[in-house]
Amino acid sequence: MMAVRNQPGIYAPSDFQTGVLDCGSDLKVCLFGCFCQPCLGCSIASDMNECFLCGTHMAIRSVYRTRYNISGSLCGDFVAMLCCRPCTLCQLKRDINCRKEQGIF
């Protein structure tokens, strides 16, 4: 008989795969976020099967963090969106793209 070492469905908290200021790692997403935040928000919401109006708000980041067990808090999400909304949205889109490439989105 084998011992269960990990409980199914429980994952250790992780971080976003890129930093908030890593805009240079994906220039297309960076330009998208700088010049058309509503469009980027709609793209993010569409990726997550959420209402297109939610894409640029703090809630979408919180939902994403919860879904992928990314460490953080509602307060941290609020501050990130308040201080640099374009960079925060770009970070979220880059993470979605990375997870799609890895097949875990």
GROMACS .gro file of N, CA and C in nm:
model
  315
    1MET      N    1   0.083  -0.118   0.000
    1MET     CA    2   0.000   0.000   0.000
    1MET      C    3   0.088   0.124   0.000
    2MET      N    4   0.053   0.221  -0.089
    2MET     CA    5   0.132   0.343  -0.100
    2MET      C    6   0.069   0.455  -0.018
    3ALA      N    7   0.152   0.535   0.042
    3ALA     CA    8   0.104   0.649   0.119
    3ALA      C    9   0.075   0.766   0.024
    4VAL      N   10  -0.030   0.841   0.053
    4VAL     CA   11  -0.064   0.960  -0.024
    4VAL      C   12   0.026   1.073   0.023
    5ARG      N   13   0.101   1.130  -0.068
    5ARG     CA   14   0.194   1.237  -0.031
    5ARG      C   15   0.136   1.375  -0.057
    6ASN      N   16   0.055   1.387  -0.159
    6ASN     CA   17  -0.007   1.516  -0.192
    6ASN      C   18  -0.157   1.498  -0.204
    7GLN      N   19  -0.230   1.590  -0.148
    7GLN     CA   20  -0.374   1.586  -0.162
    7GLN      C   21  -0.411   1.637  -0.300
    8PRO      N   22  -0.506   1.571  -0.367
    8PRO     CA   23  -0.545   1.618  -0.500
    8PRO      C   24  -0.609   1.756  -0.494
    9GLY      N   25  -0.573   1.838  -0.590
    9GLY     CA   26  -0.634   1.971  -0.600
    9GLY      C   27  -0.574   2.077  -0.511
   10ILE      N   28  -0.476   2.043  -0.431
   10ILE     CA   29  -0.413   2.142  -0.344
   10ILE      C   30  -0.275   2.173  -0.401
   11TYR      N   31  -0.254   2.297  -0.433
   11TYR     CA   32  -0.127   2.338  -0.493
   11TYR      C   33  -0.063   2.445  -0.406
   12ALA      N   34   0.066   2.445  -0.403
   12ALA     CA   35   0.138   2.549  -0.329
   12ALA      C   36   0.120   2.683  -0.401
   13PRO      N   37   0.106   2.790  -0.325
   13PRO     CA   38   0.093   2.921  -0.390
   13PRO      C   39   0.212   2.950  -0.479
   14SER      N   40   0.185   3.016  -0.590
   14SER     CA   41   0.291   3.051  -0.684
   14SER      C   42   0.287   3.201  -0.708
   15ASP      N   43   0.365   3.246  -0.802
   15ASP     CA   44   0.367   3.387  -0.840
   15ASP      C   45   0.334   3.398  -0.988
   16PHE      N   46   0.311   3.521  -1.032
   16PHE     CA   47   0.295   3.543  -1.175
   16PHE      C   48   0.426   3.505  -1.243
   17GLN      N   49   0.419   3.461  -1.367
   17GLN     CA   50   0.538   3.413  -1.437
   17GLN      C   51   0.627   3.526  -1.486
   18THR      N   52   0.575   3.647  -1.490
   18THR     CA   53   0.656   3.765  -1.522
   18THR      C   54   0.624   3.874  -1.420
   19GLY      N   55   0.714   3.967  -1.407
   19GLY     CA   56   0.692   4.078  -1.314
   19GLY      C   57   0.604   4.186  -1.375
   20VAL      N   58   0.558   4.276  -1.289
   20VAL     CA   59   0.472   4.386  -1.336
   20VAL      C   60   0.545   4.473  -1.437
   21LEU      N   61   0.674   4.492  -1.419
   21LEU     CA   62   0.749   4.583  -1.507
   21LEU      C   63   0.827   4.510  -1.617
   22ASP      N   64   0.793   4.385  -1.646
   22ASP     CA   65   0.860   4.308  -1.751
   22ASP      C   66   0.796   4.328  -1.888
   23CYS      N   67   0.757   4.450  -1.917
   23CYS     CA   68   0.685   4.477  -2.043
   23CYS      C   69   0.769   4.445  -2.165
   24GLY      N   70   0.901   4.453  -2.154
   24GLY     CA   71   0.987   4.426  -2.268
   24GLY      C   72   0.988   4.280  -2.310
   25SER      N   73   0.935   4.192  -2.226
   25SER     CA   74   0.936   4.050  -2.260
   25SER      C   75   0.831   4.015  -2.366
   26ASP      N   76   0.732   4.102  -2.385
   26ASP     CA   77   0.632   4.082  -2.490
   26ASP      C   78   0.588   4.218  -2.541
   27LEU      N   79   0.656   4.267  -2.642
   27LEU     CA   80   0.633   4.402  -2.692
   27LEU      C   81   0.492   4.421  -2.746
   28LYS      N   82   0.436   4.319  -2.808
   28LYS     CA   83   0.301   4.330  -2.863
   28LYS      C   84   0.199   4.357  -2.751
   29VAL      N   85   0.208   4.281  -2.643
   29VAL     CA   86   0.118   4.301  -2.530
   29VAL      C   87   0.142   4.437  -2.467
   30CYS      N   88   0.268   4.479  -2.458
   30CYS     CA   89   0.303   4.609  -2.401
   30CYS      C   90   0.239   4.723  -2.480
   31LEU      N   91   0.251   4.717  -2.611
   31LEU     CA   92   0.191   4.822  -2.695
   31LEU      C   93   0.039   4.820  -2.686
   32PHE      N   94  -0.017   4.701  -2.683
   32PHE     CA   95  -0.161   4.683  -2.668
   32PHE      C   96  -0.209   4.750  -2.539
   33GLY      N   97  -0.136   4.728  -2.430
   33GLY     CA   98  -0.172   4.785  -2.300
   33GLY      C   99  -0.153   4.935  -2.292
   34CYS      N  100  -0.052   4.986  -2.360
   34CYS     CA  101  -0.025   5.130  -2.356
   34CYS      C  102  -0.123   5.211  -2.440
   35PHE      N  103  -0.162   5.156  -2.553
   35PHE     CA  104  -0.242   5.236  -2.645
   35PHE      C  105  -0.390   5.198  -2.649
   36CYS      N  106  -0.426   5.082  -2.596
   36CYS     CA  107  -0.568   5.045  -2.598
   36CYS      C  108  -0.601   4.953  -2.481
   37GLN      N  109  -0.603   5.011  -2.361
   37GLN     CA  110  -0.633   4.933  -2.241
   37GLN      C  111  -0.770   4.865  -2.247
   38PRO      N  112  -0.874   4.933  -2.296
   38PRO     CA  113  -1.004   4.864  -2.305
   38PRO      C  114  -0.998   4.740  -2.395
   39CYS      N  115  -0.924   4.748  -2.504
   39CYS     CA  116  -0.909   4.633  -2.593
   39CYS      C  117  -0.835   4.519  -2.524
   40LEU      N  118  -0.730   4.552  -2.451
   40LEU     CA  119  -0.655   4.451  -2.376
   40LEU      C  120  -0.744   4.389  -2.269
   41GLY      N  121  -0.822   4.472  -2.202
   41GLY     CA  122  -0.915   4.422  -2.101
   41GLY      C  123  -1.017   4.326  -2.160
   42CYS      N  124  -1.069   4.359  -2.277
   42CYS     CA  125  -1.164   4.270  -2.345
   42CYS      C  126  -1.098   4.137  -2.382
   43SER      N  127  -0.973   4.143  -2.425
   43SER     CA  128  -0.899   4.022  -2.460
   43SER      C  129  -0.879   3.933  -2.336
   44ILE      N  130  -0.843   3.995  -2.225
   44ILE     CA  131  -0.824   3.921  -2.100
   44ILE      C  132  -0.956   3.857  -2.055
   45ALA      N  133  -1.063   3.936  -2.057
   45ALA     CA  134  -1.194   3.885  -2.016
   45ALA      C  135  -1.239   3.771  -2.107
   46SER      N  136  -1.213   3.785  -2.235
   46SER     CA  137  -1.250   3.680  -2.330
   46SER      C  138  -1.171   3.552  -2.301
   47ASP      N  139  -1.042   3.566  -2.274
   47ASP     CA  140  -0.960   3.449  -2.240
   47ASP      C  141  -1.014   3.376  -2.118
   48MET      N  142  -1.067   3.452  -2.023
   48MET     CA  143  -1.113   3.394  -1.898
   48MET      C  144  -1.264   3.364  -1.897
   49ASN      N  145  -1.328   3.380  -2.012
   49ASN     CA  146  -1.473   3.357  -2.024
   49ASN      C  147  -1.553   3.442  -1.924
   50GLU      N  148  -1.513   3.567  -1.911
   50GLU     CA  149  -1.581   3.662  -1.823
   50GLU      C  150  -1.645   3.771  -1.908
   51CYS      N  151  -1.728   3.852  -1.845
   51CYS     CA  152  -1.791   3.966  -1.912
   51CYS      C  153  -1.683   4.063  -1.959
   52PHE      N  154  -1.695   4.113  -2.081
   52PHE     CA  155  -1.593   4.202  -2.137
   52PHE      C  156  -1.575   4.329  -2.056
   53LEU      N  157  -1.675   4.368  -1.977
   53LEU     CA  158  -1.664   4.489  -1.896
   53LEU      C  159  -1.572   4.471  -1.775
   54CYS      N  160  -1.543   4.347  -1.741
   54CYS     CA  161  -1.462   4.316  -1.622
   54CYS      C  162  -1.312   4.318  -1.649
   55GLY      N  163  -1.272   4.320  -1.774
   55GLY     CA  164  -1.133   4.299  -1.810
   55GLY      C  165  -1.032   4.397  -1.757
   56THR      N  166  -1.074   4.520  -1.730
   56THR     CA  167  -0.977   4.620  -1.684
   56THR      C  168  -0.990   4.648  -1.535
   57HIS      N  169  -1.064   4.568  -1.463
   57HIS     CA  170  -1.087   4.595  -1.321
   57HIS      C  171  -1.008   4.500  -1.232
   58MET      N  172  -0.995   4.541  -1.108
   58MET     CA  173  -0.921   4.466  -1.009
   58MET      C  174  -0.977   4.324  -0.993
   59ALA      N  175  -1.107   4.309  -1.008
   59ALA     CA  176  -1.172   4.180  -0.985
   59ALA      C  177  -1.117   4.071  -1.077
   60ILE      N  178  -1.087   4.105  -1.201
   60ILE     CA  179  -1.038   4.004  -1.296
   60ILE      C  180  -0.902   3.950  -1.251
   61ARG      N  181  -0.820   4.037  -1.197
   61ARG     CA  182  -0.688   3.994  -1.145
   61ARG      C  183  -0.707   3.903  -1.024
   62SER      N  184  -0.800   3.938  -0.937
   62SER     CA  185  -0.827   3.856  -0.819
   62SER      C  186  -0.882   3.719  -0.857
   63VAL      N  187  -0.972   3.716  -0.954
   63VAL     CA  188  -1.028   3.589  -1.001
   63VAL      C  189  -0.917   3.502  -1.060
   64TYR      N  190  -0.830   3.563  -1.139
   64TYR     CA  191  -0.719   3.490  -1.201
   64TYR      C  192  -0.625   3.434  -1.095
   65ARG      N  193  -0.591   3.518  -0.997
   65ARG     CA  194  -0.501   3.472  -0.889
   65ARG      C  195  -0.562   3.354  -0.814
   66THR      N  196  -0.690   3.361  -0.788
   66THR     CA  197  -0.758   3.254  -0.717
   66THR      C  198  -0.760   3.126  -0.800
   67ARG      N  199  -0.790   3.140  -0.928
   67ARG     CA  200  -0.800   3.024  -1.017
   67ARG      C  201  -0.668   2.949  -1.027
   68TYR      N  202  -0.557   3.023  -1.029
   68TYR     CA  203  -0.425   2.960  -1.046
   68TYR      C  204  -0.341   2.962  -0.918
   69ASN      N  205  -0.406   2.988  -0.806
   69ASN     CA  206  -0.342   2.985  -0.675
   69ASN      C  207  -0.214   3.070  -0.671
   70ILE      N  208  -0.225   3.190  -0.721
   70ILE     CA  209  -0.114   3.285  -0.721
   70ILE      C  210  -0.123   3.366  -0.593
   71SER      N  211  -0.011   3.377  -0.524
   71SER     CA  212  -0.012   3.448  -0.396
   71SER      C  213  -0.044   3.596  -0.417
   72GLY      N  214  -0.101   3.657  -0.316
   72GLY     CA  215  -0.138   3.797  -0.321
   72GLY      C  216  -0.263   3.822  -0.239
   73SER      N  217  -0.314   3.945  -0.250
   73SER     CA  218  -0.432   3.982  -0.173
   73SER      C  219  -0.518   4.079  -0.253
   74LEU      N  220  -0.640   4.098  -0.209
   74LEU     CA  221  -0.729   4.196  -0.272
   74LEU      C  222  -0.669   4.336  -0.263
   75CYS      N  223  -0.611   4.365  -0.147
   75CYS     CA  224  -0.548   4.496  -0.127
   75CYS      C  225  -0.432   4.515  -0.224
   76GLY      N  226  -0.351   4.412  -0.240
   76GLY     CA  227  -0.239   4.418  -0.335
   76GLY      C  228  -0.286   4.436  -0.478
   77ASP      N  229  -0.395   4.367  -0.514
   77ASP     CA  230  -0.453   4.382  -0.649
   77ASP      C  231  -0.501   4.525  -0.670
   78PHE      N  232  -0.566   4.580  -0.568
   78PHE     CA  233  -0.617   4.717  -0.577
   78PHE      C  234  -0.504   4.816  -0.596
   79VAL      N  235  -0.399   4.802  -0.515
   79VAL     CA  236  -0.285   4.895  -0.524
   79VAL      C  237  -0.215   4.882  -0.658
   80ALA      N  238  -0.197   4.759  -0.706
   80ALA     CA  239  -0.131   4.738  -0.836
   80ALA      C  240  -0.211   4.805  -0.948
   81MET      N  241  -0.342   4.784  -0.949
   81MET     CA  242  -0.426   4.844  -1.053
   81MET      C  243  -0.432   4.995  -1.041
   82LEU      N  244  -0.430   5.045  -0.918
   82LEU     CA  245  -0.435   5.190  -0.895
   82LEU      C  246  -0.306   5.258  -0.939
   83CYS      N  247  -0.193   5.197  -0.907
   83CYS     CA  248  -0.063   5.260  -0.935
   83CYS      C  249  -0.022   5.250  -1.081
   84CYS      N  250  -0.044   5.136  -1.143
   84CYS     CA  251   0.000   5.121  -1.282
   84CYS      C  252  -0.088   5.021  -1.355
   85ARG      N  253  -0.208   5.064  -1.389
   85ARG     CA  254  -0.306   4.978  -1.454
   85ARG      C  255  -0.251   4.916  -1.584
   86PRO      N  256  -0.187   4.993  -1.673
   86PRO     CA  257  -0.137   4.931  -1.798
   86PRO      C  258  -0.037   4.819  -1.772
   87CYS      N  259   0.057   4.842  -1.681
   87CYS     CA  260   0.158   4.739  -1.651
   87CYS      C  261   0.095   4.616  -1.588
   88THR      N  262  -0.003   4.636  -1.500
   88THR     CA  263  -0.069   4.527  -1.433
   88THR      C  264  -0.152   4.444  -1.531
   89LEU      N  265  -0.221   4.510  -1.622
   89LEU     CA  266  -0.298   4.439  -1.724
   89LEU      C  267  -0.205   4.361  -1.817
   90CYS      N  268  -0.093   4.422  -1.853
   90CYS     CA  269   0.003   4.353  -1.939
   90CYS      C  270   0.059   4.230  -1.870
   91GLN      N  271   0.089   4.241  -1.740
   91GLN     CA  272   0.139   4.126  -1.665
   91GLN      C  273   0.037   4.012  -1.668
   92LEU      N  274  -0.089   4.045  -1.649
   92LEU     CA  275  -0.193   3.943  -1.650
   92LEU      C  276  -0.204   3.876  -1.787
   93LYS      N  277  -0.201   3.955  -1.894
   93LYS     CA  278  -0.210   3.899  -2.030
   93LYS      C  279  -0.088   3.813  -2.061
   94ARG      N  280   0.032   3.857  -2.020
   94ARG     CA  281   0.153   3.777  -2.043
   94ARG      C  282   0.143   3.644  -1.969
   95ASP      N  283   0.090   3.646  -1.848
   95ASP     CA  284   0.077   3.523  -1.772
   95ASP      C  285  -0.023   3.429  -1.839
   96ILE      N  286  -0.133   3.483  -1.889
   96ILE     CA  287  -0.231   3.402  -1.962
   96ILE      C  288  -0.164   3.338  -2.083
   97ASN      N  289  -0.088   3.418  -2.158
   97ASN     CA  290  -0.020   3.366  -2.278
   97ASN      C  291   0.081   3.256  -2.241
   98CYS      N  292   0.155   3.276  -2.132
   98CYS     CA  293   0.252   3.175  -2.088
   98CYS      C  294   0.181   3.045  -2.051
   99ARG      N  295   0.071   3.056  -1.979
   99ARG     CA  296  -0.002   2.936  -1.938
   99ARG      C  297  -0.065   2.866  -2.059
  100LYS      N  298  -0.106   2.942  -2.160
  100LYS     CA  299  -0.158   2.880  -2.283
  100LYS      C  300  -0.047   2.800  -2.352
  101GLU      N  301   0.073   2.858  -2.360
  101GLU     CA  302   0.185   2.789  -2.423
  101GLU      C  303   0.222   2.662  -2.346
  102GLN      N  304   0.207   2.665  -2.215
  102GLN     CA  305   0.242   2.550  -2.131
  102GLN      C  306   0.129   2.447  -2.126
  103GLY      N  307   0.013   2.484  -2.180
  103GLY     CA  308  -0.101   2.393  -2.181
  103GLY      C  309  -0.172   2.382  -2.047
  104ILE      N  310  -0.157   2.482  -1.962
  104ILE     CA  311  -0.221   2.477  -1.831
  104ILE      C  312  -0.323   2.589  -1.813
  105PHE      N  313  -0.369   2.646  -1.920
  105PHE     CA  314  -0.470   2.753  -1.909
  105PHE      C  315  -0.606   2.698  -1.944
   0.00000   0.00000   0.00000
